[in-house]
CSV table of C-alpha atoms in Angstrom, one decimal:
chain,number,residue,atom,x,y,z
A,955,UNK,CA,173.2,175.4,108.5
A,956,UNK,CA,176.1,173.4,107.7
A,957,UNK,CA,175.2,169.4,106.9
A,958,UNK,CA,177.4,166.7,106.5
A,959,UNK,CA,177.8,165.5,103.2
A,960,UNK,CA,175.7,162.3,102.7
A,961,UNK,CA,177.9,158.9,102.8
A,962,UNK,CA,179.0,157.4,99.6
A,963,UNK,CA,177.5,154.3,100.7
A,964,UNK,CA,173.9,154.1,100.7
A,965,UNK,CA,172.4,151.9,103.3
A,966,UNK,CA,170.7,148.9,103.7
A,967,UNK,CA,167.1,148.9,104.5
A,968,UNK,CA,164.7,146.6,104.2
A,969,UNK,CA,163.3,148.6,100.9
A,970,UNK,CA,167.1,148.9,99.4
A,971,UNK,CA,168.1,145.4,100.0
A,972,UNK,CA,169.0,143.6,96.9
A,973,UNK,CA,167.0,140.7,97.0
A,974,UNK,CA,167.3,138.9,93.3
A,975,UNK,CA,170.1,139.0,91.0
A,976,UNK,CA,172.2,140.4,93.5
A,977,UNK,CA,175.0,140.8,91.5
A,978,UNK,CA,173.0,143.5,89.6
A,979,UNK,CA,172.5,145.8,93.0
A,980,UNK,CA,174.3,148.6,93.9
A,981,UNK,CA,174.4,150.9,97.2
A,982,UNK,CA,177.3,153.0,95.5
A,983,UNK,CA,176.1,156.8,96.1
A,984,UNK,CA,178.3,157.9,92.4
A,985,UNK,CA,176.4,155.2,91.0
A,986,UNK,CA,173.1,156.5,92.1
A,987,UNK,CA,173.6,160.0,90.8
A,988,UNK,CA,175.1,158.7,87.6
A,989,UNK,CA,171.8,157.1,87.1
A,990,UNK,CA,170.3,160.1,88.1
A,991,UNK,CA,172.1,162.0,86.2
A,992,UNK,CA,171.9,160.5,82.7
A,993,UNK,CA,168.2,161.0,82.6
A,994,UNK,CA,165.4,163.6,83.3
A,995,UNK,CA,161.9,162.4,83.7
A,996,UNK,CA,161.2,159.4,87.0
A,997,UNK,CA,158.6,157.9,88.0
A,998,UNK,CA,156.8,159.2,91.6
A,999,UNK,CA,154.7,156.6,93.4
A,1000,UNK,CA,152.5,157.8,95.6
A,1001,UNK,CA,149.4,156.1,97.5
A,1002,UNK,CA,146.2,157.7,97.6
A,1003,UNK,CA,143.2,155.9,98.9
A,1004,UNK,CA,145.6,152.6,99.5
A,1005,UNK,CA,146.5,152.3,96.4
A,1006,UNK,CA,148.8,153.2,94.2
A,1007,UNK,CA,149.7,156.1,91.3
A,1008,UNK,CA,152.6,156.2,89.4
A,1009,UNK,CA,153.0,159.5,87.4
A,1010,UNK,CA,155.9,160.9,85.3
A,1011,UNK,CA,157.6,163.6,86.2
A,1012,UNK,CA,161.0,165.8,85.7
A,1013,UNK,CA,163.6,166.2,88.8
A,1014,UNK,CA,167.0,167.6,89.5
A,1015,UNK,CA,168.9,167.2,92.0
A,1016,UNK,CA,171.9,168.3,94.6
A,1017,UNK,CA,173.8,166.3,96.3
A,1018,UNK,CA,171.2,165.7,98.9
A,1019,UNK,CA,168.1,166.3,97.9
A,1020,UNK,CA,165.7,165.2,94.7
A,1021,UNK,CA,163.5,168.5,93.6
A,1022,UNK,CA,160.3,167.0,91.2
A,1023,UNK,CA,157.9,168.9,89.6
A,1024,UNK,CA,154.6,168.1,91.5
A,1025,UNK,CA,151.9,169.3,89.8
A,1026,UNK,CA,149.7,166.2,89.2
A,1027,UNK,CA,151.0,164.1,92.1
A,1028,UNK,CA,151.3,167.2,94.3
A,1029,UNK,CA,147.6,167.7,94.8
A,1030,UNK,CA,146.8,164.5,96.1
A,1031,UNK,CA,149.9,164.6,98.5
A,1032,UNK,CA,149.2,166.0,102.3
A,1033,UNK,CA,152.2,167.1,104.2
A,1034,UNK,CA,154.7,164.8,104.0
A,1035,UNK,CA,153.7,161.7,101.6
A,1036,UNK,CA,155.6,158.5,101.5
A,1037,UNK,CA,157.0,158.3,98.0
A,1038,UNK,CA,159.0,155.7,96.1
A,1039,UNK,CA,160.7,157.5,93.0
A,1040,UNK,CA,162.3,155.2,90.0
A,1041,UNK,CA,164.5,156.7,87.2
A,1042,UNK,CA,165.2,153.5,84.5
A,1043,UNK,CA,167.5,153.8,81.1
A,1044,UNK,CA,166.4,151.3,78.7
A,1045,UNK,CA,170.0,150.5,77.0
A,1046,UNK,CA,169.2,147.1,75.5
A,1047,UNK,CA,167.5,143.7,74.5
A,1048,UNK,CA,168.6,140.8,76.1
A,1049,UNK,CA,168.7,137.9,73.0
A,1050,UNK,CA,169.4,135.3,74.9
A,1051,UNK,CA,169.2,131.4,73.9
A,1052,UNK,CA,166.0,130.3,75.5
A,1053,UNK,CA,163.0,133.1,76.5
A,1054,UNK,CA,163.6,132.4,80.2
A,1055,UNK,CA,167.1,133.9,80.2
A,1056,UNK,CA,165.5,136.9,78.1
A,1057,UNK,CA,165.9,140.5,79.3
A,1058,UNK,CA,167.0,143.9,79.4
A,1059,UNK,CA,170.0,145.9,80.1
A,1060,UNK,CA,169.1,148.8,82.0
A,1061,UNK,CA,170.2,151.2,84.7
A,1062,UNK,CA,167.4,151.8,87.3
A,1063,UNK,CA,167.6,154.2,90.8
A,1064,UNK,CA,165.0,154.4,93.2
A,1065,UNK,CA,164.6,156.5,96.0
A,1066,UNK,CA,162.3,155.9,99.1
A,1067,UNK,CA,161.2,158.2,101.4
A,1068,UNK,CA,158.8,161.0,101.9
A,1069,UNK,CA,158.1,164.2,99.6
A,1070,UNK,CA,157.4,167.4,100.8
A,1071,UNK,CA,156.1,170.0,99.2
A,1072,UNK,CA,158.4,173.3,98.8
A,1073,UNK,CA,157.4,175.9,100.7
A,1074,UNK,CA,160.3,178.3,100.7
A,1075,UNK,CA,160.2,180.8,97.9
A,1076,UNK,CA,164.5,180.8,97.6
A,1077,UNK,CA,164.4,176.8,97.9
A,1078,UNK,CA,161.7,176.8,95.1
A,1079,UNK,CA,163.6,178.9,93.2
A,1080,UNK,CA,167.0,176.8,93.7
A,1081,UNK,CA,164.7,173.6,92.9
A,1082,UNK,CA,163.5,175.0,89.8
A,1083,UNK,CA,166.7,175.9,88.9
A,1084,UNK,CA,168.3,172.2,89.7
A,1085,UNK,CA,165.3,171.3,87.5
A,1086,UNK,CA,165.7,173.0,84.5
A,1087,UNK,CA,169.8,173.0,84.6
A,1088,UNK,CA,169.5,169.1,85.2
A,1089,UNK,CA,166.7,168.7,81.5
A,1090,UNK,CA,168.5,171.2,79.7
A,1091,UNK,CA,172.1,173.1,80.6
A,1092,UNK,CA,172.4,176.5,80.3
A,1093,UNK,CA,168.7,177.7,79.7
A,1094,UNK,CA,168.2,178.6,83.7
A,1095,UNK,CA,170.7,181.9,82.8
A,1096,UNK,CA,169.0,182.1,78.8
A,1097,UNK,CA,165.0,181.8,79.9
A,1098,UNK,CA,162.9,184.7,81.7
A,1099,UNK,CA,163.4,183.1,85.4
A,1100,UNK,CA,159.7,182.6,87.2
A,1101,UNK,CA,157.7,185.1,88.4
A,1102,UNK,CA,156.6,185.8,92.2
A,1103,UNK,CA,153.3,184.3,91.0
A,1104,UNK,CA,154.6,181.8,88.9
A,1105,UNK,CA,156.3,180.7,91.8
A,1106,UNK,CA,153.5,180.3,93.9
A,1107,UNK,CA,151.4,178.4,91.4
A,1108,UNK,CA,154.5,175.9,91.5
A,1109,UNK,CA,154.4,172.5,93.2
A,1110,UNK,CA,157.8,171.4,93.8
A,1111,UNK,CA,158.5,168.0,95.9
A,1112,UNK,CA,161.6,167.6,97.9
A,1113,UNK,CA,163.0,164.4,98.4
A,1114,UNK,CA,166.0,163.5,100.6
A,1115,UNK,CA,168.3,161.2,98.7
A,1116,UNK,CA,169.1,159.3,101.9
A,1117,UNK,CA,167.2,156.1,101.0
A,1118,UNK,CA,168.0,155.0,97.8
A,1119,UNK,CA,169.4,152.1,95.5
A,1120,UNK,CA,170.1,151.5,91.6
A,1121,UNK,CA,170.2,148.1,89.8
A,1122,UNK,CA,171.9,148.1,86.9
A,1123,UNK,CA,172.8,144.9,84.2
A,1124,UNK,CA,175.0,145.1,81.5
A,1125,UNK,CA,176.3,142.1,79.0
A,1126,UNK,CA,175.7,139.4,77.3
A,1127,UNK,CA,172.9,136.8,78.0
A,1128,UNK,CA,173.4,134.1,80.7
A,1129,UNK,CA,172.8,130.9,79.2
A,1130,UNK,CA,175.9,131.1,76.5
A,1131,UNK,CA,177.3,128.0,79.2
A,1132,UNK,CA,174.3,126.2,79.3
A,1133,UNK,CA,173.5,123.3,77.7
A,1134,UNK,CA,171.2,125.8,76.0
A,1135,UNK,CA,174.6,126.9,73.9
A,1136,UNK,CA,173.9,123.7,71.8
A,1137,UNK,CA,171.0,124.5,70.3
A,1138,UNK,CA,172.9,126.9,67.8
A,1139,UNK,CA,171.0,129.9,67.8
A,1140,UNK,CA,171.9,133.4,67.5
A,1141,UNK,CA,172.1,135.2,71.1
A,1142,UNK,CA,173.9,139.0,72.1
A,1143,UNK,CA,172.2,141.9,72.6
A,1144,UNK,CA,170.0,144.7,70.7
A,1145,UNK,CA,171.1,148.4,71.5
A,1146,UNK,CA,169.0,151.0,71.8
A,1147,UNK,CA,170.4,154.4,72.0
A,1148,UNK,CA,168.6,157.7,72.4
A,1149,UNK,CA,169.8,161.1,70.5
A,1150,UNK,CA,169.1,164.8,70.8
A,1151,UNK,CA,167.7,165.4,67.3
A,1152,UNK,CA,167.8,168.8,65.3
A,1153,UNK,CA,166.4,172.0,67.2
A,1154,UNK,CA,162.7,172.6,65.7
A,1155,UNK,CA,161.8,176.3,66.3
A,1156,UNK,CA,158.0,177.4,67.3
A,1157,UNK,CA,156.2,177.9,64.4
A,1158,UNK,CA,155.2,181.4,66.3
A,1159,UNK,CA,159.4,182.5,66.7
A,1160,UNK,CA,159.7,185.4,64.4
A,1161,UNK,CA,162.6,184.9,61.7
A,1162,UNK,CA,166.2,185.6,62.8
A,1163,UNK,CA,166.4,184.4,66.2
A,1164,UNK,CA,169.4,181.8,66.3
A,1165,UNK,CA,168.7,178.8,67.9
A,1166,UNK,CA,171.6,179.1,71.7
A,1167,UNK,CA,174.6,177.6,71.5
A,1168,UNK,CA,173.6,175.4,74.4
A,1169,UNK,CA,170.8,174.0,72.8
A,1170,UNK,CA,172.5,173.9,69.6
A,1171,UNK,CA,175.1,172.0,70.3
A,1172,UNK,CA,173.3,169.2,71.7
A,1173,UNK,CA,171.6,168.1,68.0
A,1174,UNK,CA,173.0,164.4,67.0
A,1175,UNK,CA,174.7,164.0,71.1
A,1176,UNK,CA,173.8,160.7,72.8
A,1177,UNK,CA,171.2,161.1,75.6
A,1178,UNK,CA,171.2,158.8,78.7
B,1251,UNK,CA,134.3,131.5,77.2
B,1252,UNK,CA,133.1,134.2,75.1
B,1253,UNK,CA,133.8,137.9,76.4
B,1254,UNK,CA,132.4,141.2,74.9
B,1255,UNK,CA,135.4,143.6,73.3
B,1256,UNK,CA,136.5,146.1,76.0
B,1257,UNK,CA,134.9,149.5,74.6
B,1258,UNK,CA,136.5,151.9,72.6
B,1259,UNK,CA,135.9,154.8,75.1
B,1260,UNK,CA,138.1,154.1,78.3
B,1261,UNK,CA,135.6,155.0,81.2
B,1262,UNK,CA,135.9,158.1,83.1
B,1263,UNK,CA,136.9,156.7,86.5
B,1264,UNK,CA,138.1,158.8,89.4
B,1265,UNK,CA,141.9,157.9,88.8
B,1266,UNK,CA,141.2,158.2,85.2
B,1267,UNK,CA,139.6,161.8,84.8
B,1268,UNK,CA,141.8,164.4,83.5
B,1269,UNK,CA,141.8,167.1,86.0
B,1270,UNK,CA,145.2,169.4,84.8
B,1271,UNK,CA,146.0,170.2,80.9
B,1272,UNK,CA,142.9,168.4,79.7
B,1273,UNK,CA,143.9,168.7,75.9
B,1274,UNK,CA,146.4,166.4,76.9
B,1275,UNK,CA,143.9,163.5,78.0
B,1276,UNK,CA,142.9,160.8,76.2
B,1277,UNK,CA,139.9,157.9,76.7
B,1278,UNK,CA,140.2,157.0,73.5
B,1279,UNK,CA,141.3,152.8,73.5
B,1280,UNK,CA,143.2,153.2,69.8
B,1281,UNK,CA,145.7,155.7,71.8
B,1282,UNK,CA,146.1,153.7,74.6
B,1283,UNK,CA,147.0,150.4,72.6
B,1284,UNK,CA,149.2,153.1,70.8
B,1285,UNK,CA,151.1,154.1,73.6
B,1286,UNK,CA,151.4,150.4,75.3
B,1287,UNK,CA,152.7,149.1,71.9
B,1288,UNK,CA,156.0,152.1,71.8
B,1289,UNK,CA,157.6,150.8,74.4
B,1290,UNK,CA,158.1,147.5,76.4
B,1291,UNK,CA,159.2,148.4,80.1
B,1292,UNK,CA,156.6,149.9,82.0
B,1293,UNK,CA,156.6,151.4,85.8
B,1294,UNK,CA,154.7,149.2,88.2
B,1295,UNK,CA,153.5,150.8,91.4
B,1296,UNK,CA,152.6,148.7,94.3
B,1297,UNK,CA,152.1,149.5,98.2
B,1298,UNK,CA,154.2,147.6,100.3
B,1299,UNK,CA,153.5,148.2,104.4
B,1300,UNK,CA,151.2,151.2,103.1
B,1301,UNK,CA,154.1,152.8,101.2
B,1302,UNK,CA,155.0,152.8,97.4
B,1303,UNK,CA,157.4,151.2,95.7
B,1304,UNK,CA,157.6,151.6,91.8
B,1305,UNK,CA,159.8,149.0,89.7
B,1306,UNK,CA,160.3,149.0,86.0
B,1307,UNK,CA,159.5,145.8,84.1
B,1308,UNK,CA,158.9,144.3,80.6
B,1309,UNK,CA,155.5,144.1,79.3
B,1310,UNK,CA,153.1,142.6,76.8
B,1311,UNK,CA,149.4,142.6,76.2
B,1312,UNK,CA,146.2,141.1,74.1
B,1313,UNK,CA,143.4,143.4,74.0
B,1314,UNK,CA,142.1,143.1,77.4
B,1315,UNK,CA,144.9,142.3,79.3
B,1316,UNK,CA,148.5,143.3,80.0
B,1317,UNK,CA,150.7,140.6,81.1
B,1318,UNK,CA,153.6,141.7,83.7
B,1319,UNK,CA,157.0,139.9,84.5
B,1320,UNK,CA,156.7,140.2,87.9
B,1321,UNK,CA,159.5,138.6,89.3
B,1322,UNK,CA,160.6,141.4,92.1
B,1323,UNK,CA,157.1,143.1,92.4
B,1324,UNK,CA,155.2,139.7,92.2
B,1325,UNK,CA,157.2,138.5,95.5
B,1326,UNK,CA,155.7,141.2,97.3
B,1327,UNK,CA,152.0,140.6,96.5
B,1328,UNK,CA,150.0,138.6,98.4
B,1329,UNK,CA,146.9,137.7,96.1
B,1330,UNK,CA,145.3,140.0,94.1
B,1331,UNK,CA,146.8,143.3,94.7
B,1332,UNK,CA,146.1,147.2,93.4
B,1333,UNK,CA,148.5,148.3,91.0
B,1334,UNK,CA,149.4,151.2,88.9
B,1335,UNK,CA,151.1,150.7,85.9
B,1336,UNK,CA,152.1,153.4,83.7
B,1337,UNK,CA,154.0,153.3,80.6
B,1338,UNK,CA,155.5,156.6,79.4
B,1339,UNK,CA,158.1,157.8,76.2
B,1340,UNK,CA,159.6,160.9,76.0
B,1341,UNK,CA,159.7,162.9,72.7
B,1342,UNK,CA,160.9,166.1,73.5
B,1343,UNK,CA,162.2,169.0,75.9
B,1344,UNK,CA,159.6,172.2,75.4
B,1345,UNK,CA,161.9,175.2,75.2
B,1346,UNK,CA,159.4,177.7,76.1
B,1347,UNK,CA,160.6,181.6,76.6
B,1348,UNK,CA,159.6,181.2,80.4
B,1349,UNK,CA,160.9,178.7,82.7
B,1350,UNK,CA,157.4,178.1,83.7
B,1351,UNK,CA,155.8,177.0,80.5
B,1352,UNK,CA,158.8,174.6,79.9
B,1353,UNK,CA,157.7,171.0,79.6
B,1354,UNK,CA,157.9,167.6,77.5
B,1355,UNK,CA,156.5,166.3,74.9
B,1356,UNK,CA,155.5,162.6,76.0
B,1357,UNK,CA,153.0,160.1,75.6
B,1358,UNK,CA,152.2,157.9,78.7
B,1359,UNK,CA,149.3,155.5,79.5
B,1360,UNK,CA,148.6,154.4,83.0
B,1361,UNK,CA,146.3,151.9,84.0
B,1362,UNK,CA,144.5,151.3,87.3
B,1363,UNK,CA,143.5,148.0,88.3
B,1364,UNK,CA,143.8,144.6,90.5
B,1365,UNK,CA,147.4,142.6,89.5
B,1366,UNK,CA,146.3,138.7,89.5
B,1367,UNK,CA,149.4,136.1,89.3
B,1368,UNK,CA,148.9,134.0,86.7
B,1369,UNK,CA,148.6,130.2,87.9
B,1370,UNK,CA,146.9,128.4,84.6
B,1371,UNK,CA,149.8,127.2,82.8
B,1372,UNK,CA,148.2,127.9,79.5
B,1373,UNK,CA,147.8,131.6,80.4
B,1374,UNK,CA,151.4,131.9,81.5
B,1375,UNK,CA,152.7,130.7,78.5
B,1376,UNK,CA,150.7,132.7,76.3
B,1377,UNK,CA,151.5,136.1,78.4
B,1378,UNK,CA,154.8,135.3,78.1
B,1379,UNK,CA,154.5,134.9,74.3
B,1380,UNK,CA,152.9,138.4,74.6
B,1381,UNK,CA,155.9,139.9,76.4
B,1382,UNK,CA,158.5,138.3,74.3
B,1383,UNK,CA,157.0,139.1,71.3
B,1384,UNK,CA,155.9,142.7,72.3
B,1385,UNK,CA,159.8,143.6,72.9
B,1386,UNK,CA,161.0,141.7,69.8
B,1387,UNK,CA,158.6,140.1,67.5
B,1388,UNK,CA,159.5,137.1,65.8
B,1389,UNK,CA,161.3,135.8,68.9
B,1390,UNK,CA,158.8,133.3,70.2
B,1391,UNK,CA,159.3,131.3,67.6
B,1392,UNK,CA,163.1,131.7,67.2
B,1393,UNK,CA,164.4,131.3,71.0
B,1394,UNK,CA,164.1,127.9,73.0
B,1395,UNK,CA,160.5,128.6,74.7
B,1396,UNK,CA,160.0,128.2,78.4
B,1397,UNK,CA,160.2,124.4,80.2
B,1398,UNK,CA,157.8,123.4,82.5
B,1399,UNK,CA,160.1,124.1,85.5
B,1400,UNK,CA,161.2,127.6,83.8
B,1401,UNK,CA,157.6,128.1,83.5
B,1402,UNK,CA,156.8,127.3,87.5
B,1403,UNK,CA,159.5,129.6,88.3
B,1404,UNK,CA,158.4,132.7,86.6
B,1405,UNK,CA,155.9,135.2,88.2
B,1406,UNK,CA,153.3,136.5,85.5
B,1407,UNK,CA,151.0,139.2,86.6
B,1408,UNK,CA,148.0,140.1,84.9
B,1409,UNK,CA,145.9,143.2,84.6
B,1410,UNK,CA,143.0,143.8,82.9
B,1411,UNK,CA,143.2,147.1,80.8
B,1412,UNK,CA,139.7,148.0,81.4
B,1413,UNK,CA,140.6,151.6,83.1
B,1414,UNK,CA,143.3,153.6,81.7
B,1415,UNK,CA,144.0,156.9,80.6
B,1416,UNK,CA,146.9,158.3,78.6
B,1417,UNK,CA,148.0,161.7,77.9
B,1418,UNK,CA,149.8,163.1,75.4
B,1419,UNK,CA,151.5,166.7,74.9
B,1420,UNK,CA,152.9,167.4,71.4
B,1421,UNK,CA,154.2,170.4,69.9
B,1422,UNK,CA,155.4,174.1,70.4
B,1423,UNK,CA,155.7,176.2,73.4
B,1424,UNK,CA,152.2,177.7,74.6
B,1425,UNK,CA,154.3,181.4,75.6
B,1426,UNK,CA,154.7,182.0,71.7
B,1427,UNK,CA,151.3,184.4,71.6
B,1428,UNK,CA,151.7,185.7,74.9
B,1429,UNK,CA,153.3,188.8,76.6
B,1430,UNK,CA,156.9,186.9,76.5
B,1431,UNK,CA,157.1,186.5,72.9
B,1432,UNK,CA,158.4,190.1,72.6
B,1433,UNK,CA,161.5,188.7,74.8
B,1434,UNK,CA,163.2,187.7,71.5
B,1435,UNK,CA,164.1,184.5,72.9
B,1436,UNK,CA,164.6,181.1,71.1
B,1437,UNK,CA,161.9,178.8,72.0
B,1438,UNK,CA,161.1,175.7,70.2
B,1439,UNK,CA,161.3,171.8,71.1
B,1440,UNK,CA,164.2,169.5,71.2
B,1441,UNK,CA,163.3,166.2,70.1
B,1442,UNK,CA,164.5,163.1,71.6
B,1443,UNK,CA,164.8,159.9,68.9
B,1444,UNK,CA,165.2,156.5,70.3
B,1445,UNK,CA,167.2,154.2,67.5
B,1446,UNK,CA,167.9,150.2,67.6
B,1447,UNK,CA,171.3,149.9,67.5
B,1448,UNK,CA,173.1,147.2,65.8
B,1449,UNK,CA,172.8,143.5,67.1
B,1450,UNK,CA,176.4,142.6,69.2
B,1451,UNK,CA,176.8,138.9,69.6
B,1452,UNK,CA,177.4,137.0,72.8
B,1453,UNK,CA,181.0,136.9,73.4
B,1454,UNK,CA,180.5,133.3,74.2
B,1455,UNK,CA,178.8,132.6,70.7
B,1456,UNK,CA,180.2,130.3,68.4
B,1457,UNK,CA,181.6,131.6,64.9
B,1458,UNK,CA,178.6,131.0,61.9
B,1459,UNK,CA,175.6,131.6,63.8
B,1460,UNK,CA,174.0,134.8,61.6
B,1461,UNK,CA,172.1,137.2,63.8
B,1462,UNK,CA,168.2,136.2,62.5
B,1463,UNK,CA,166.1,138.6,59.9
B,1464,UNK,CA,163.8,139.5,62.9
B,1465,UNK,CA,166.3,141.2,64.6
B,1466,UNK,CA,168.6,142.2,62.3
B,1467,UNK,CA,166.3,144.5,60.6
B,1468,UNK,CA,165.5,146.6,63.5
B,1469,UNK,CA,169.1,148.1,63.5
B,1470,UNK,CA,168.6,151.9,62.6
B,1471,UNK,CA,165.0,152.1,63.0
B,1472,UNK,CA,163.1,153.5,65.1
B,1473,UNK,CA,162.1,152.9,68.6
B,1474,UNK,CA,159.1,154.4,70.4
């Protein structure tokens, strides 16, 4: 079936609209999968009962479509569930002046719209694939692939990445023009930065097998 | 008004029983507080028009309650209003020799309750002390703290942290003792380590202003 690539620009609905610090929105579709991209565990929002339940979870993704691992959300979802995913990098402290202009540089997407579960034993397979490729890069060809049964005992949501929108804020703190300036104190912003640390083999691995190159070479790289 | 501790055991609730990977759960309060106090941006889950919608935001707490800037979320709640909020870290990928027993190592708390918007100007103040000082202690009593007006124009939620439940995964691979181990494949974790950078000054900062001791000794350590 051949689909037309999804527009660069996402649109505005009443759940994408950015409503406060609008300079901090963005509808840009790269900027959405950037986002996306630099991270690999969201946060799926589902309602059950009326109210809500927020659980982590991993993802991948194609250019259309969101695949999450269901297993603890998937149960409670029926057919096709209203979901609201969010995927947030923490990137920094916001010092400002006075503790009202205090916050936190970030990069945040969500996505609205609603799951369903994967029924199609190739699209499973593809999601799982988008999955593992998307947390780790090259282990899809290195690790035994999932079994027929495996398979089955897998809950994987779909999510079309129609709906979506990403906030991101970057910079300095806002009141460094404000009479606040005066008061002489010490404003700018903490970093935090997250890093792939040193490969730590199961204690049950028998000696002499190397730790892959793909994994390898990740030890001391910047995640996110 | 005088108010009995919250018990140690978190009570098994419907939301809060561990039904998958039960060695993971956790009702104990000490690993709750634990988990809230490694991080400071949460995922607050709402229902808006009977659908979801999750939004990260900063976070502090005393020992019964967790106080919530609530600026985008709080707009949308009329009155008291069921939340989720969970709070998770990410420690590591889980390399297993399968693709189906890959995982992460995480810690994440998620609490179940009614979000109140704080009125009591007292109450406000002191959450907001809470949330400063839970993302960088020592700052309440360094930065310019709120004005009355500032005070009136910030939304506070609160939420009492009577039912919660974390859960926790730690360690190895669980394939290294089963039928796959004679695959001869690496398998092992990859740890993720979140650092405090060091402190870069507003732009529009004045020469001679020293960044403070509070936050110039995070730089290197660890965050999480």
């Amino acid at each position: 079936m051949h689909q037309e690539p999804l527009p660069d620009r996402l649109p505005v609905t009443d759940r994408t609209r950015h409503r406060r610090l609008r300079e901090q929105g963005s509808l840009e579709r790269p900027q959405l999968e950037a986002v996306l991209d630099a991270g690999f565990v969201c946060h799926l929002g589902v309602v059950v009962d009326g109210r809500p339940v927020v659980v982590p979870t991993v993802y991948g993704r194609d250019a259309r479509t969101l695949y999450l691992h269901g297993s603890v959300a998937g149960r409670s979802l029926a057919g096709d569930t209203p979901v609201c995913v969010t995927a947030t990098h923490v990137d920094a402290l916001v010092l400002a002046r006075s503790v009202f202009e205090h916050g936190v540089n970030y990069r945040s997407a969500m996505i609205h719209g609603t799951a369903r579960k994967v029924i199609d034993a190739d699209e499973k397979l593809e999601g799982l694939r988008r999955i593992t490729e998307h947390a780790t890069p090259g282990q899809w060809s290195y690790a035994r692939r999932p079994s027929r049964k495996e398979l089955a005992a897998t809950t994987l949501l779909a999510l079309s990445l129609e709906e979506a929108s990403v906030k991101i804020r970057t910079g300095a703190p806002e009141d460094g023009d404000g009479p606040d300036a005066a008061l002489g104190l010490w404003a700018g912003v903490l970093p935090l930065t997250t890093l792939w640390g040193t490969p730590e083999p199961d204690p049950a691995l028998p000696p002499g097998i190397a730790v892959p190159e793909h994994i390898a070479r990740r030890a001391g790289t910047r995640h996110g």
